[in-house]
Amino acid sequence: MCGIVGYVGTEEAQDILLRGLKTLEYRGYDSVGVSIKSDDGIKLCKMSGRVAGLESYLEKNRISGLIGIGHTRWATHGGVSQMNSHPHASFSKKIHIVHNGIIENYADLKVFLQGKGFYFESETDSEVIAHLLEYYCCDNFFDGLIESLRHLTGVFAFAAMFGEEIYIAKKGSPIVVGHGLQEYIFSSDLSGLSGRARDVVFLEDGEIAVLRSSSCDFFSFSGEKIDKQFMEVNFDSSESLLEGYPHYMVKEIFQQAEVLERIIQNYIDKNSIAFSFMNPGCFSELKKIYIVACGTAYHAGLVGKSIIEGYSRISVEVVVASEFINNDPILEGNTLCILISQSGETMDTLFALRKAKSLGIYTLAIVNSRFSTISREADEVLYSLAGVEIAVASTKAYISQIGVLYLFAAYLSGYKRDLSEFLDTFRQLPRVLRETFCLDSQIEGLAERFSSKNKVFFIGRGLDYASAVEASLKLKEVSYISSEAYPAGELKHGTIALIDDQTLTIAISSQESLNSKMISNAKEVQARGGDVLFLGKSSSHDDFSTFETLILPEFDSMFAPFVTIVPLQLFAYYTSLKLGLDVDKPRNLAKSVTVE
Ligand code: AGP
C-alpha cells in the first residue's frame, strides 16, 4: 500500500525522506518520488521502480532544502509509470502533494477542473487533490484546503507542501506526526519516522495538521483549531534490520519461537491467563463469536474457530472482512466479534469493526501494531506481540495470532476447567518450533526439487486443513505458483481431475486419528501420477514411507497449527529463492491493504 513521508526542520530533507521511504518499502510499492523546496522553488523527482534507484539518481543530482515530502506508490488508479507516481504538482507547480488512499469522486472533480482550464498529467485519482487545492487556495491556502476537503469523497491521508509549510489531512488512511529536535516529521506509520522522533501524535479521521519547522498546529476539517497532545513512544527501529539474515521473511520465520516465548511471558501467569480487559464481564456466557479478518489473519481465524469451539464449546463463525461488511448477521444475544489484523490498518477489517460496533456487537481486536486504527477503535484489544513484521508475506504475525487465540480459548473456559495441562503444553511450543527449524536444509532441498511444479495442492483434515489454507497462500504470495488448499476428503470430488505429473500435493497429517484417511487421500493422488509430499509424525512413518516425507517432531496434536505451518513457510521461502523472486516484496502485494 502507498506510503507517505514528510519533513520540515533544520536539516537537509533529501536524506531524511529517502531513509523514511526505505522503511516504508515493506508496505509494497511500484514507484517512488520526492518533492523538496529549494531556494529556487520546489524540485520534484519521481520514477517507477525502487527507492534505491531514486537514491542513486539523487546522489548525483542532490536537491538542497529543509522541507520536503516523499511517496511510495502502490498503483490503484493508473498503471505503473513515472507520470503516475507521486508527488503530483498543481498547475502552477506551487503546490505538491502525496496521497495514500482513494478519491472516489475523482472523475467528476477531474471533469470539473478540466472545465476550469486545468491540465492533468497523470491517470491517477490523487492528482485531482493538487489541482483542487490550487483552484480553491488562490487567496488563502488554509481556507482553500478547508473548502477542498468539502469536495473530496473517499479514503485519504494526503500531505500538501506549499511555501514553507506542509498541510496534512486524514480521513481513513493512517498518518502519524513526530516532533523531533527543531523539526517535525510525518509518515504513514511509525517506522517511517526513522527513529527521529519519540514524541508522536496519530491523526484521527477529520483532522488536519499544519507543520512548520518551529510549530505544528491541529485543526478539524471545518477549520476549528483543536488540541492534540504528543505522546512518547518507544519504537524499536532495530527490529527493522536484517541482523545477518538474507531476507526478512526467513528472519521472521526463525523469530517465531521467541514470539511465542514473549506471549507466554506476557499472557500466562502460572496456571491462568493474564489478559487485562476493560470489561471482562462481556466475555462470560458468550453465545456466539464472529472472527473477522483478511488473508493470513483470516486463516488464523480458522484455527481460532477450531480451538475455541473444541476447547470452550462456543459457536464460532469465521468471515472474510470484505464479506462481513456486506452480510446481515443474525445476532444471537451475547455475541462477540473478534477482528484480527497484523497492521491494524486493513481497510476491510476496519470497516467490519465499524459495522460490528454499529450493530451493538462487542468487539475485540487481536492486533500486532500498537496505536493502529483498529486497536484504537475496538472495545477491547489484545496485542499479538510479534514485533515489527517487515516481509509482506506474514509468518510470525500468524503464529502470534493463533497463539493469542489459543490462550483466548483457554481464557473463555478457564473459570470452569483446570488449565494447567493446556498451559504446560503451550509452554513447550517454543522448544517444539526450534526442533522444526532443524528441518531447514531438508526443506530447502524439497523446494529445489519441486520448484518447477506449475500447480501445488495443500490438503489436510480438521486443524490441518486450516494450516493447509495458510500454507497455500504463503506459497502463492512469494513464488507466484498457482496453489489451492482443500479438505483432504474433498479432493476426489472433482479437483482430482487436475492431478498430473506437473502437480505436487502436500498432505498435512498431524492428527493420529486421521492419519490412515490422509494416507488414502495421498495414494489417490499418487495413483494418478501426481507427486506427493507427506508431512507426518515419526510414530506413523511406516504407513506413509512410500511418499516423499517430512517427519514432524512429536507434539500434542491439539497444537498442530503451530508446528505444521513452519516447514511450509520455509518451503514457500526457499521456493521463491529458487525461482529468483523478490521474496520480501512480492509483485502486486502490499503489507497493509488500506483500500477497500
Ligand atoms: C499475508 O501474508 C498477506 N500479506 C495478507 O494476506 C495479509 O494477511 C492481509 O492483507 C491482512 O493484513 P492485516 O493482518 O494487516 O490486516
Coordinates of C-alpha atoms and ligand atoms in Angstrom, one line a residue:
M1 CA 0.0 0.0 0.0
C2 CA 1.2 3.6 -0.6
G3 CA 3.5 5.2 2.0
I4 CA 3.9 8.9 2.6
V5 CA 6.6 10.7 4.5
G6 CA 7.5 14.3 5.0
Y7 CA 9.9 16.6 6.9
V8 CA 10.3 20.2 7.9
G9 CA 13.2 21.2 10.1
T10 CA 16.7 22.4 10.2
E11 CA 18.5 19.6 8.3
E12 CA 18.7 18.6 4.7
A13 CA 15.4 16.9 3.8
Q14 CA 16.7 14.7 1.0
D15 CA 18.4 12.0 3.0
I16 CA 15.7 12.0 5.7
L17 CA 13.0 11.5 3.1
L18 CA 14.9 8.6 1.5
R19 CA 15.5 6.9 4.8
G20 CA 11.8 7.2 5.6
L21 CA 10.9 5.8 2.2
K22 CA 13.2 2.9 2.7
T23 CA 11.5 1.9 6.0
L24 CA 8.1 2.0 4.2
E25 CA 9.2 -0.3 1.4
Y26 CA 7.8 -3.3 3.2
R27 CA 4.3 -1.9 2.6
G28 CA 4.6 -2.8 -1.1
Y29 CA 5.0 -0.4 -3.9
D30 CA 6.0 0.0 -7.6
S31 CA 7.2 3.6 -7.9
V32 CA 8.7 6.3 -5.7
G33 CA 9.3 10.1 -5.6
V34 CA 10.1 13.2 -3.6
S35 CA 9.5 16.9 -3.7
I36 CA 11.8 19.2 -1.9
K37 CA 11.6 23.0 -1.6
S38 CA 14.9 24.5 -2.5
D39 CA 15.9 28.2 -2.8
D40 CA 14.8 28.4 -6.4
G41 CA 11.4 26.7 -6.0
I42 CA 10.1 23.1 -5.4
K43 CA 12.1 20.4 -7.1
L44 CA 10.3 17.1 -7.9
C45 CA 11.9 13.8 -8.7
K46 CA 9.9 10.6 -9.2
M47 CA 10.2 7.3 -11.1
S48 CA 8.9 3.8 -11.4
G49 CA 11.0 1.2 -9.5
R50 CA 12.7 1.0 -6.2
V51 CA 13.9 3.6 -3.6
A52 CA 17.4 2.5 -4.4
G53 CA 17.0 3.8 -7.9
L54 CA 15.8 7.2 -6.7
E55 CA 18.6 7.3 -4.2
S56 CA 21.3 6.7 -6.7
Y57 CA 19.9 9.4 -9.0
L58 CA 19.7 11.9 -6.2
E59 CA 23.2 11.2 -5.1
K60 CA 24.3 12.6 -8.4
N61 CA 21.6 15.3 -8.6
R62 CA 21.2 16.4 -5.0
I63 CA 18.2 18.6 -4.1
S64 CA 19.1 21.0 -1.3
G65 CA 16.2 22.1 1.0
L66 CA 14.9 21.8 4.6
I67 CA 11.3 20.8 3.7
G68 CA 10.0 18.0 1.6
I69 CA 7.6 15.2 1.0
G70 CA 8.0 11.7 -0.3
H71 CA 5.9 8.8 -1.5
T72 CA 6.0 5.1 -2.3
R73 CA 3.1 4.2 -4.7
W74 CA 1.1 1.0 -4.8
A75 CA -0.9 1.5 -8.0
T76 CA -4.6 1.7 -7.8
H77 CA -5.8 4.2 -10.5
G78 CA -3.4 4.3 -13.4
G79 CA -0.6 2.0 -14.4
V80 CA 2.9 1.9 -13.1
S81 CA 4.7 4.9 -14.7
Q82 CA 6.8 7.9 -14.0
M83 CA 3.8 10.2 -14.6
N84 CA 1.5 8.3 -12.3
S85 CA 4.0 8.2 -9.4
H86 CA 3.8 10.8 -6.7
P87 CA 4.3 13.6 -5.7
H88 CA 1.9 15.4 -8.0
A89 CA 2.3 19.2 -8.6
S90 CA -0.6 21.6 -9.1
F91 CA -1.0 23.5 -12.3
S92 CA 1.2 26.4 -11.1
K93 CA 3.7 23.9 -9.6
K94 CA 3.4 25.8 -6.3
I95 CA 1.6 23.0 -4.5
H96 CA 3.0 19.5 -4.4
I97 CA 1.0 16.6 -2.9
V98 CA 1.5 12.9 -1.9
H99 CA -1.6 10.8 -1.1
N100 CA -2.4 7.4 0.4
G101 CA -6.0 6.2 -0.3
I102 CA -8.6 6.5 -3.0
I103 CA -10.5 9.7 -4.0
E104 CA -13.8 8.1 -5.0
N105 CA -15.2 11.1 -6.8
Y106 CA -12.0 11.9 -8.7
A107 CA -13.6 11.5 -12.1
D108 CA -16.2 14.2 -11.5
L109 CA -13.7 16.5 -10.0
K110 CA -11.3 16.0 -12.9
V111 CA -14.0 16.9 -15.4
F112 CA -14.9 20.0 -13.3
L113 CA -11.3 21.1 -13.1
Q114 CA -10.6 20.5 -16.7
G115 CA -13.6 22.6 -17.5
K116 CA -11.8 25.4 -15.5
G117 CA -8.7 25.0 -17.7
F118 CA -6.7 22.7 -15.5
Y119 CA -4.4 20.3 -17.4
F120 CA -3.8 16.8 -15.9
E121 CA -0.5 14.9 -16.5
S122 CA -1.4 11.6 -14.9
E123 CA -4.1 8.9 -14.9
T124 CA -4.3 8.9 -11.1
D125 CA -7.1 9.9 -8.8
S126 CA -4.6 11.6 -6.5
E127 CA -3.7 14.4 -8.9
V128 CA -7.1 16.0 -8.5
I129 CA -6.1 16.9 -4.9
A130 CA -3.3 19.1 -6.2
H131 CA -5.4 21.0 -8.7
L132 CA -8.4 21.3 -6.4
L133 CA -6.2 22.9 -3.8
E134 CA -5.0 25.3 -6.4
Y135 CA -8.5 26.1 -7.5
Y136 CA -9.7 26.9 -4.0
C137 CA -6.5 28.2 -2.5
C138 CA -5.9 31.3 -4.6
D139 CA -6.4 33.7 -1.7
N140 CA -5.7 31.8 1.5
F141 CA -4.2 28.4 1.4
F142 CA -5.8 27.1 4.7
D143 CA -9.3 28.4 3.7
G144 CA -8.8 26.7 0.3
L145 CA -7.8 23.5 2.0
I146 CA -11.0 23.5 4.1
E147 CA -13.1 24.2 1.0
S148 CA -11.3 21.5 -1.0
L149 CA -11.9 18.9 1.8
R150 CA -15.7 19.5 1.5
H151 CA -15.5 18.3 -2.1
L152 CA -13.3 15.1 -1.6
T153 CA -15.1 11.8 -1.2
G154 CA -13.2 8.6 -0.3
V155 CA -10.4 7.5 1.9
F156 CA -7.2 9.5 2.1
A157 CA -4.2 10.7 4.0
F158 CA -2.5 13.4 2.0
A159 CA 0.2 16.0 2.5
A160 CA 0.3 19.2 0.6
M161 CA 3.5 21.3 0.5
F162 CA 3.0 25.0 -0.1
G163 CA 5.7 27.5 0.6
E164 CA 7.4 26.8 4.0
E165 CA 4.5 24.7 5.3
I166 CA 3.1 21.2 5.0
Y167 CA -0.6 20.6 5.4
I168 CA -1.8 17.1 6.2
A169 CA -5.4 15.9 6.1
K170 CA -6.5 12.5 7.3
K171 CA -9.7 10.5 6.6
G172 CA -9.4 6.7 6.7
S173 CA -5.8 6.2 5.9
P174 CA -3.2 6.3 8.8
I175 CA -0.8 9.1 9.4
V176 CA 1.5 9.8 12.4
V177 CA 3.3 13.1 13.2
G178 CA 6.6 13.1 15.1
H179 CA 8.2 16.0 16.9
G180 CA 12.0 15.9 16.9
L181 CA 14.7 18.4 17.7
Q182 CA 13.6 21.6 15.9
E183 CA 11.8 19.5 13.4
Y184 CA 8.6 17.8 12.5
I185 CA 8.4 14.5 10.5
F186 CA 5.3 12.5 9.5
S187 CA 4.7 9.2 7.9
S188 CA 2.1 6.5 7.2
D189 CA 3.4 4.5 10.1
L190 CA 5.8 4.8 13.0
S191 CA 8.7 3.1 11.1
G192 CA 8.7 5.9 8.6
L193 CA 9.8 8.4 11.3
S194 CA 13.1 6.6 11.1
G195 CA 13.6 7.0 14.8
R196 CA 13.9 10.8 14.6
A197 CA 11.1 11.4 16.9
R198 CA 10.0 9.9 20.2
D199 CA 7.1 12.2 20.7
V200 CA 4.3 11.4 18.3
V201 CA 0.7 12.1 17.6
F202 CA -1.7 10.0 15.5
L203 CA -4.2 12.0 13.4
E204 CA -7.8 10.9 13.7
D205 CA -10.3 11.0 10.8
G206 CA -11.4 14.5 10.0
E207 CA -8.2 16.1 11.4
I208 CA -5.6 18.4 9.8
A209 CA -2.0 19.1 10.9
V210 CA -0.1 22.2 9.7
L211 CA 3.6 21.7 10.0
R212 CA 6.4 24.4 10.1
S213 CA 9.9 23.9 11.3
S214 CA 9.0 25.6 14.6
S215 CA 5.4 24.6 15.1
C216 CA 2.7 22.1 14.5
D217 CA -1.0 23.0 14.8
F218 CA -4.1 20.8 14.5
F219 CA -7.5 21.6 13.1
S220 CA -10.8 19.9 12.3
F221 CA -11.9 19.7 8.7
S222 CA -14.3 22.6 9.4
G223 CA -11.3 24.7 10.3
E224 CA -11.6 24.9 14.1
K225 CA -8.3 24.7 16.0
I226 CA -8.1 21.5 18.1
D227 CA -5.7 20.5 20.9
K228 CA -3.8 17.2 20.4
Q229 CA -1.1 16.0 22.8
F230 CA 2.2 14.5 21.6
M231 CA 2.9 11.2 23.5
E232 CA 6.2 9.4 23.9
V233 CA 6.5 6.0 22.2
N234 CA 9.4 3.6 22.2
F235 CA 9.6 2.3 18.7
D236 CA 12.4 -0.2 18.3
S237 CA 13.5 0.5 14.8
S238 CA 16.3 -2.0 15.2
E239 CA 13.7 -4.7 14.6
S240 CA 13.6 -3.5 11.0
L241 CA 17.2 -4.6 10.4
L242 CA 18.1 -7.9 8.8
E243 CA 20.6 -8.8 11.6
G244 CA 22.5 -11.2 9.5
Y245 CA 19.6 -12.9 7.8
P246 CA 19.5 -12.7 4.0
H247 CA 15.8 -11.7 3.9
Y248 CA 13.2 -10.5 6.4
M249 CA 10.9 -13.5 5.7
V250 CA 13.4 -16.1 6.9
K251 CA 14.4 -13.9 9.8
E252 CA 10.7 -13.6 10.9
I253 CA 10.2 -17.4 10.4
F254 CA 13.0 -18.1 12.8
Q255 CA 11.8 -15.5 15.3
Q256 CA 8.6 -17.4 15.9
A257 CA 9.9 -19.4 18.8
E258 CA 10.8 -16.2 20.6
V259 CA 7.5 -14.6 19.7
L260 CA 5.7 -17.5 21.5
E261 CA 8.1 -17.0 24.5
R262 CA 7.0 -13.4 24.6
I263 CA 3.4 -14.4 24.5
I264 CA 3.9 -16.9 27.3
Q265 CA 5.8 -14.3 29.4
N266 CA 3.1 -11.7 28.9
Y267 CA -0.1 -13.6 29.0
I268 CA 0.4 -16.7 31.1
D269 CA 0.5 -16.3 34.9
K270 CA 1.2 -19.7 36.5
N271 CA -1.9 -21.6 35.5
S272 CA -4.1 -18.7 34.5
I273 CA -4.4 -16.4 31.5
A274 CA -3.3 -12.8 32.3
F275 CA -5.5 -10.9 29.8
S276 CA -6.5 -7.4 31.1
F277 CA -9.8 -6.4 29.6
M278 CA -11.8 -3.2 30.2
N279 CA -15.0 -5.2 30.7
P280 CA -14.1 -8.9 31.4
G281 CA -17.8 -9.5 32.2
C282 CA -18.5 -9.2 28.5
F283 CA -16.7 -12.5 27.8
S284 CA -18.7 -14.6 30.3
E285 CA -21.7 -16.5 28.9
L286 CA -20.9 -15.8 25.2
K287 CA -23.4 -17.4 22.9
K288 CA -21.7 -16.6 19.5
I289 CA -18.3 -15.4 18.3
Y290 CA -17.6 -13.9 14.9
I291 CA -14.0 -13.9 13.8
V292 CA -13.5 -11.4 11.0
A293 CA -10.2 -10.7 9.1
C294 CA -8.4 -10.9 5.8
G295 CA -5.8 -13.1 4.3
T296 CA -3.4 -14.7 6.7
A297 CA -5.3 -13.2 9.6
Y298 CA -8.4 -14.8 8.3
H299 CA -6.6 -18.2 8.2
A300 CA -5.5 -17.7 11.9
G301 CA -9.3 -17.2 12.5
L302 CA -9.9 -20.6 11.0
V303 CA -7.6 -22.1 13.6
G304 CA -9.2 -20.0 16.2
K305 CA -12.6 -21.4 15.4
S306 CA -11.4 -25.0 15.8
I307 CA -9.7 -24.4 19.1
I308 CA -12.4 -22.1 20.6
E309 CA -15.2 -24.5 19.6
G310 CA -13.2 -27.5 20.6
Y311 CA -11.9 -26.3 23.9
S312 CA -14.5 -23.8 25.1
R313 CA -17.6 -25.1 23.3
I314 CA -18.8 -21.7 22.0
S315 CA -20.1 -21.4 18.5
V316 CA -17.7 -19.5 16.2
E317 CA -18.2 -18.2 12.6
V318 CA -15.2 -17.0 10.7
V319 CA -15.9 -14.5 8.0
V320 CA -13.8 -12.7 5.5
A321 CA -13.9 -9.0 6.4
S322 CA -15.0 -7.8 3.0
E323 CA -17.9 -10.2 3.1
F324 CA -18.9 -9.4 6.7
I325 CA -19.4 -5.8 5.7
N326 CA -22.0 -7.0 3.1
N327 CA -23.6 -9.6 5.2
D328 CA -26.6 -9.1 7.6
P329 CA -25.5 -11.3 10.5
I330 CA -28.2 -12.9 12.8
L331 CA -27.4 -11.6 16.3
E332 CA -27.9 -14.3 19.0
G333 CA -27.7 -12.5 22.3
N334 CA -24.3 -12.3 23.9
T335 CA -22.2 -12.0 20.7
L336 CA -18.5 -11.1 20.4
C337 CA -16.7 -10.0 17.2
I338 CA -13.0 -10.7 17.1
L339 CA -11.1 -8.7 14.5
I340 CA -7.6 -10.0 13.7
S341 CA -5.1 -7.7 11.9
Q342 CA -1.3 -7.6 11.9
S343 CA -1.2 -4.0 10.7
G344 CA -4.3 -2.8 12.4
E345 CA -5.0 -0.7 9.3
T346 CA -6.6 -3.1 6.8
M347 CA -9.5 -1.1 5.4
D348 CA -11.8 -4.1 5.0
T349 CA -11.2 -5.2 8.6
L350 CA -11.6 -1.6 9.9
F351 CA -14.9 -1.3 8.1
A352 CA -16.0 -4.7 9.5
L353 CA -15.1 -3.4 13.0
R354 CA -17.2 -0.3 12.5
K355 CA -20.1 -2.5 11.2
A356 CA -20.0 -4.8 14.2
K357 CA -20.0 -1.8 16.6
S358 CA -22.9 -0.2 14.7
L359 CA -24.8 -3.5 15.3
G360 CA -24.1 -3.2 19.0
I361 CA -21.7 -6.2 18.9
Y362 CA -18.8 -6.1 21.4
T363 CA -15.5 -6.0 19.6
L364 CA -12.1 -7.5 20.5
A365 CA -9.1 -6.7 18.2
I366 CA -6.2 -9.0 18.1
V367 CA -3.6 -6.7 16.6
N368 CA 0.2 -6.5 16.2
S369 CA 0.8 -2.9 15.5
R370 CA 0.3 -0.6 18.5
F371 CA -1.5 2.7 18.1
S372 CA -3.1 1.4 14.9
T373 CA -6.6 2.5 13.9
I374 CA -8.2 -0.9 14.6
S375 CA -6.6 -1.2 18.0
R376 CA -7.8 2.3 18.9
E377 CA -11.4 1.8 17.7
A378 CA -12.1 -1.7 19.1
D379 CA -13.8 -2.1 22.5
E380 CA -11.0 -4.4 23.7
V381 CA -7.6 -5.1 22.3
L382 CA -5.1 -8.0 22.7
Y383 CA -1.7 -7.3 21.2
S384 CA -0.2 -10.3 19.4
L385 CA 3.4 -9.2 20.4
A386 CA 5.0 -10.5 17.1
G387 CA 7.2 -7.4 16.9
V388 CA 7.7 -5.4 13.7
E389 CA 7.0 -7.7 10.7
I390 CA 8.6 -6.4 7.5
A391 CA 8.2 -9.1 5.0
V392 CA 5.0 -8.8 3.0
A393 CA 4.3 -12.5 3.5
S394 CA 3.1 -12.8 7.1
T395 CA 4.7 -15.5 9.2
K396 CA 5.4 -14.6 12.8
A397 CA 2.3 -12.5 12.9
Y398 CA 0.3 -15.6 12.0
I399 CA 1.9 -17.7 14.8
S400 CA 1.3 -14.9 17.2
Q401 CA -2.3 -14.6 16.2
I402 CA -3.0 -18.3 16.7
G403 CA -1.0 -18.1 20.0
V404 CA -3.3 -15.4 21.3
L405 CA -6.4 -17.3 20.0
Y406 CA -5.4 -20.5 21.8
L407 CA -4.9 -18.5 25.0
F408 CA -8.3 -16.8 24.4
A409 CA -9.9 -20.2 24.1
A410 CA -8.4 -21.1 27.4
Y411 CA -9.5 -17.8 28.9
L412 CA -13.1 -18.4 27.9
S413 CA -13.1 -21.8 29.6
G414 CA -10.7 -21.0 32.5
Y415 CA -13.4 -20.4 35.0
K416 CA -14.9 -23.8 34.5
R417 CA -11.9 -26.1 34.0
D418 CA -8.3 -26.5 35.1
L419 CA -5.9 -25.0 32.5
S420 CA -2.7 -26.5 33.9
E421 CA -2.3 -29.3 31.3
F422 CA -3.2 -27.0 28.4
L423 CA -0.8 -24.3 29.6
D424 CA 2.0 -26.8 30.3
T425 CA 1.7 -28.0 26.7
F426 CA 1.6 -24.4 25.4
R427 CA 4.8 -23.7 27.2
Q428 CA 6.5 -26.5 25.2
L429 CA 5.8 -24.8 21.9
P430 CA 8.9 -22.7 21.6
R431 CA 11.0 -25.8 22.0
V432 CA 9.0 -27.8 19.5
L433 CA 9.3 -24.9 17.0
R434 CA 13.0 -24.9 17.4
E435 CA 13.0 -28.6 16.6
T436 CA 11.1 -27.8 13.5
F437 CA 13.7 -25.3 12.4
C438 CA 16.1 -28.2 12.2
L439 CA 14.2 -29.4 9.1
D440 CA 15.5 -26.3 7.3
S441 CA 18.1 -27.9 5.0
Q442 CA 15.8 -30.8 4.1
I443 CA 13.0 -28.3 3.2
E444 CA 15.4 -26.3 1.0
G445 CA 16.2 -29.5 -0.9
L446 CA 12.5 -30.3 -1.3
A447 CA 11.9 -26.7 -2.6
E448 CA 14.7 -27.2 -5.1
R449 CA 13.1 -30.4 -6.3
F450 CA 9.5 -29.2 -6.6
S451 CA 10.0 -25.5 -7.6
S452 CA 9.2 -26.4 -11.2
K453 CA 5.7 -27.6 -10.5
N454 CA 3.0 -25.5 -12.1
K455 CA 0.3 -26.3 -9.5
V456 CA 0.5 -27.2 -5.9
F457 CA -2.3 -28.6 -3.7
F458 CA -2.3 -28.5 0.1
I459 CA -4.6 -31.0 1.7
G460 CA -5.5 -31.7 5.4
R461 CA -8.3 -32.6 7.7
G462 CA -9.6 -30.6 10.7
L463 CA -6.8 -28.4 12.2
D464 CA -4.5 -29.5 9.3
Y465 CA -6.9 -28.0 6.8
A466 CA -6.7 -24.6 8.4
S467 CA -2.9 -24.9 8.2
A468 CA -3.2 -26.0 4.5
V469 CA -5.1 -22.8 3.7
E470 CA -2.4 -20.6 5.2
A471 CA 0.4 -22.7 3.6
S472 CA -1.1 -22.3 0.2
L473 CA -1.3 -18.5 0.5
K474 CA 2.3 -18.4 1.6
L475 CA 3.4 -20.3 -1.5
K476 CA 1.3 -18.3 -3.9
E477 CA 2.4 -14.9 -2.4
V478 CA 6.2 -15.4 -2.7
S479 CA 6.5 -17.9 -5.6
Y480 CA 3.6 -17.0 -7.9
I481 CA 2.9 -20.7 -8.3
S482 CA -0.8 -21.5 -8.6
S483 CA -1.8 -23.2 -5.4
E484 CA -5.0 -24.3 -3.7
A485 CA -5.9 -25.8 -0.3
Y486 CA -8.6 -28.5 0.0
P487 CA -10.1 -30.5 2.8
A488 CA -8.3 -33.8 2.0
G489 CA -11.6 -35.7 1.7
E490 CA -12.8 -33.2 -0.8
L491 CA -10.1 -33.5 -3.5
K492 CA -11.7 -36.6 -5.0
H493 CA -15.0 -34.7 -5.6
G494 CA -13.8 -33.0 -8.8
T495 CA -10.4 -31.3 -8.3
I496 CA -8.5 -34.6 -8.5
A497 CA -9.1 -34.2 -12.3
L498 CA -6.3 -31.7 -12.2
I499 CA -3.7 -34.1 -10.8
D500 CA -0.9 -35.0 -13.2
D501 CA 2.9 -35.2 -13.2
Q502 CA 3.2 -31.4 -13.2
T503 CA 1.4 -31.1 -9.9
L504 CA 2.5 -31.5 -6.3
T505 CA 0.2 -32.4 -3.5
I506 CA 1.4 -31.6 0.1
A507 CA -0.5 -33.7 2.6
I508 CA -0.5 -32.5 6.2
S509 CA -1.2 -35.2 8.7
S510 CA -0.7 -34.3 12.3
Q511 CA -3.8 -35.9 13.7
E512 CA -3.1 -39.6 14.5
S513 CA -6.8 -40.4 14.4
L514 CA -7.0 -39.2 10.8
N515 CA -3.6 -40.5 9.5
S516 CA -5.0 -43.5 7.7
K517 CA -7.5 -41.4 5.8
M518 CA -4.8 -39.0 4.9
I519 CA -2.6 -41.8 3.6
S520 CA -5.5 -43.0 1.4
N521 CA -6.0 -39.5 0.0
A522 CA -2.3 -39.2 -0.8
K523 CA -2.4 -42.6 -2.5
E524 CA -5.3 -41.5 -4.7
V525 CA -3.1 -38.6 -5.9
Q526 CA 0.0 -40.7 -6.4
A527 CA -2.1 -43.3 -8.4
R528 CA -2.8 -40.5 -10.9
G529 CA 0.8 -39.6 -11.4
G530 CA 0.9 -36.6 -9.0
D531 CA 3.9 -36.1 -6.8
V532 CA 3.1 -36.2 -3.0
L533 CA 5.0 -34.6 -0.1
F534 CA 3.6 -36.1 3.1
L535 CA 4.1 -34.2 6.4
G536 CA 3.5 -36.6 9.3
K537 CA 4.8 -37.8 12.6
S538 CA 7.6 -40.3 13.1
S539 CA 5.2 -42.5 15.1
S540 CA 3.2 -43.4 11.9
H541 CA 6.1 -43.1 9.4
D542 CA 5.9 -46.8 8.3
D543 CA 2.5 -46.1 7.0
F544 CA 3.5 -43.3 4.6
S545 CA 7.1 -44.1 3.7
T546 CA 6.1 -44.7 0.1
F547 CA 5.8 -40.9 -0.3
E548 CA 8.4 -38.2 -0.1
T549 CA 8.1 -37.4 3.6
L550 CA 8.8 -34.6 6.0
I551 CA 8.8 -36.0 9.6
L552 CA 7.5 -33.6 12.1
P553 CA 8.7 -33.5 15.7
E554 CA 6.5 -35.1 18.3
F555 CA 3.9 -32.7 19.8
D556 CA 0.3 -32.7 21.1
S557 CA -1.9 -32.8 18.0
M558 CA -4.3 -30.2 19.5
F559 CA -1.4 -27.7 19.0
A560 CA -0.6 -28.9 15.4
P561 CA -1.1 -25.5 13.7
F562 CA 2.0 -24.1 15.4
V563 CA 4.2 -26.8 14.1
T564 CA 2.9 -27.8 10.7
I565 CA 3.0 -24.3 9.3
V566 CA 6.7 -23.7 10.0
P567 CA 8.1 -26.2 7.4
L568 CA 5.5 -24.9 4.9
Q569 CA 6.6 -21.3 5.5
L570 CA 10.2 -22.4 4.8
F571 CA 9.1 -24.3 1.8
A572 CA 7.5 -21.2 0.3
Y573 CA 10.5 -19.1 1.2
Y574 CA 13.0 -21.5 -0.5
T575 CA 10.8 -22.0 -3.5
S576 CA 10.8 -18.2 -4.0
L577 CA 14.5 -18.1 -3.8
K578 CA 14.9 -21.0 -6.2
L579 CA 12.8 -19.0 -8.7
G580 CA 14.9 -15.9 -8.2
L581 CA 12.0 -13.8 -6.9
D582 CA 11.9 -10.8 -4.5
V583 CA 10.7 -12.8 -1.5
D584 CA 10.3 -9.9 0.9
K585 CA 8.5 -7.7 -1.6
P586 CA 6.5 -9.9 -4.0
R587 CA 4.9 -8.3 -7.0
N588 CA 1.5 -6.7 -6.7
L589 CA 1.3 -7.1 -2.9
A590 CA 1.1 -4.6 -0.1
K591 CA 1.9 -5.3 3.5
S592 CA -1.1 -3.3 4.7
V593 CA -4.1 -3.0 2.3
T594 CA -5.6 0.3 3.3
V595 CA -8.1 0.5 0.4
E596 CA -11.3 -1.5 0.0
Ligands
AGP1 C1 -0.3 -12.2 4.5 O1 0.9 -13.0 4.1 C2 -0.7 -11.2 3.4 N1 0.3 -10.3 3.2 C3 -2.1 -10.7 3.6 O2 -3.0 -11.7 3.3 C4 -2.4 -10.1 5.0 O3 -2.5 -11.2 5.9 C5 -3.8 -9.4 4.9 O4 -3.7 -8.4 4.0 C6 -4.3 -8.9 6.3 O5 -3.4 -8.0 6.7 P1 -3.5 -7.5 8.3 O6 -3.3 -8.7 9.1 O7 -2.5 -6.4 8.5 O8 -4.9 -7.0 8.5

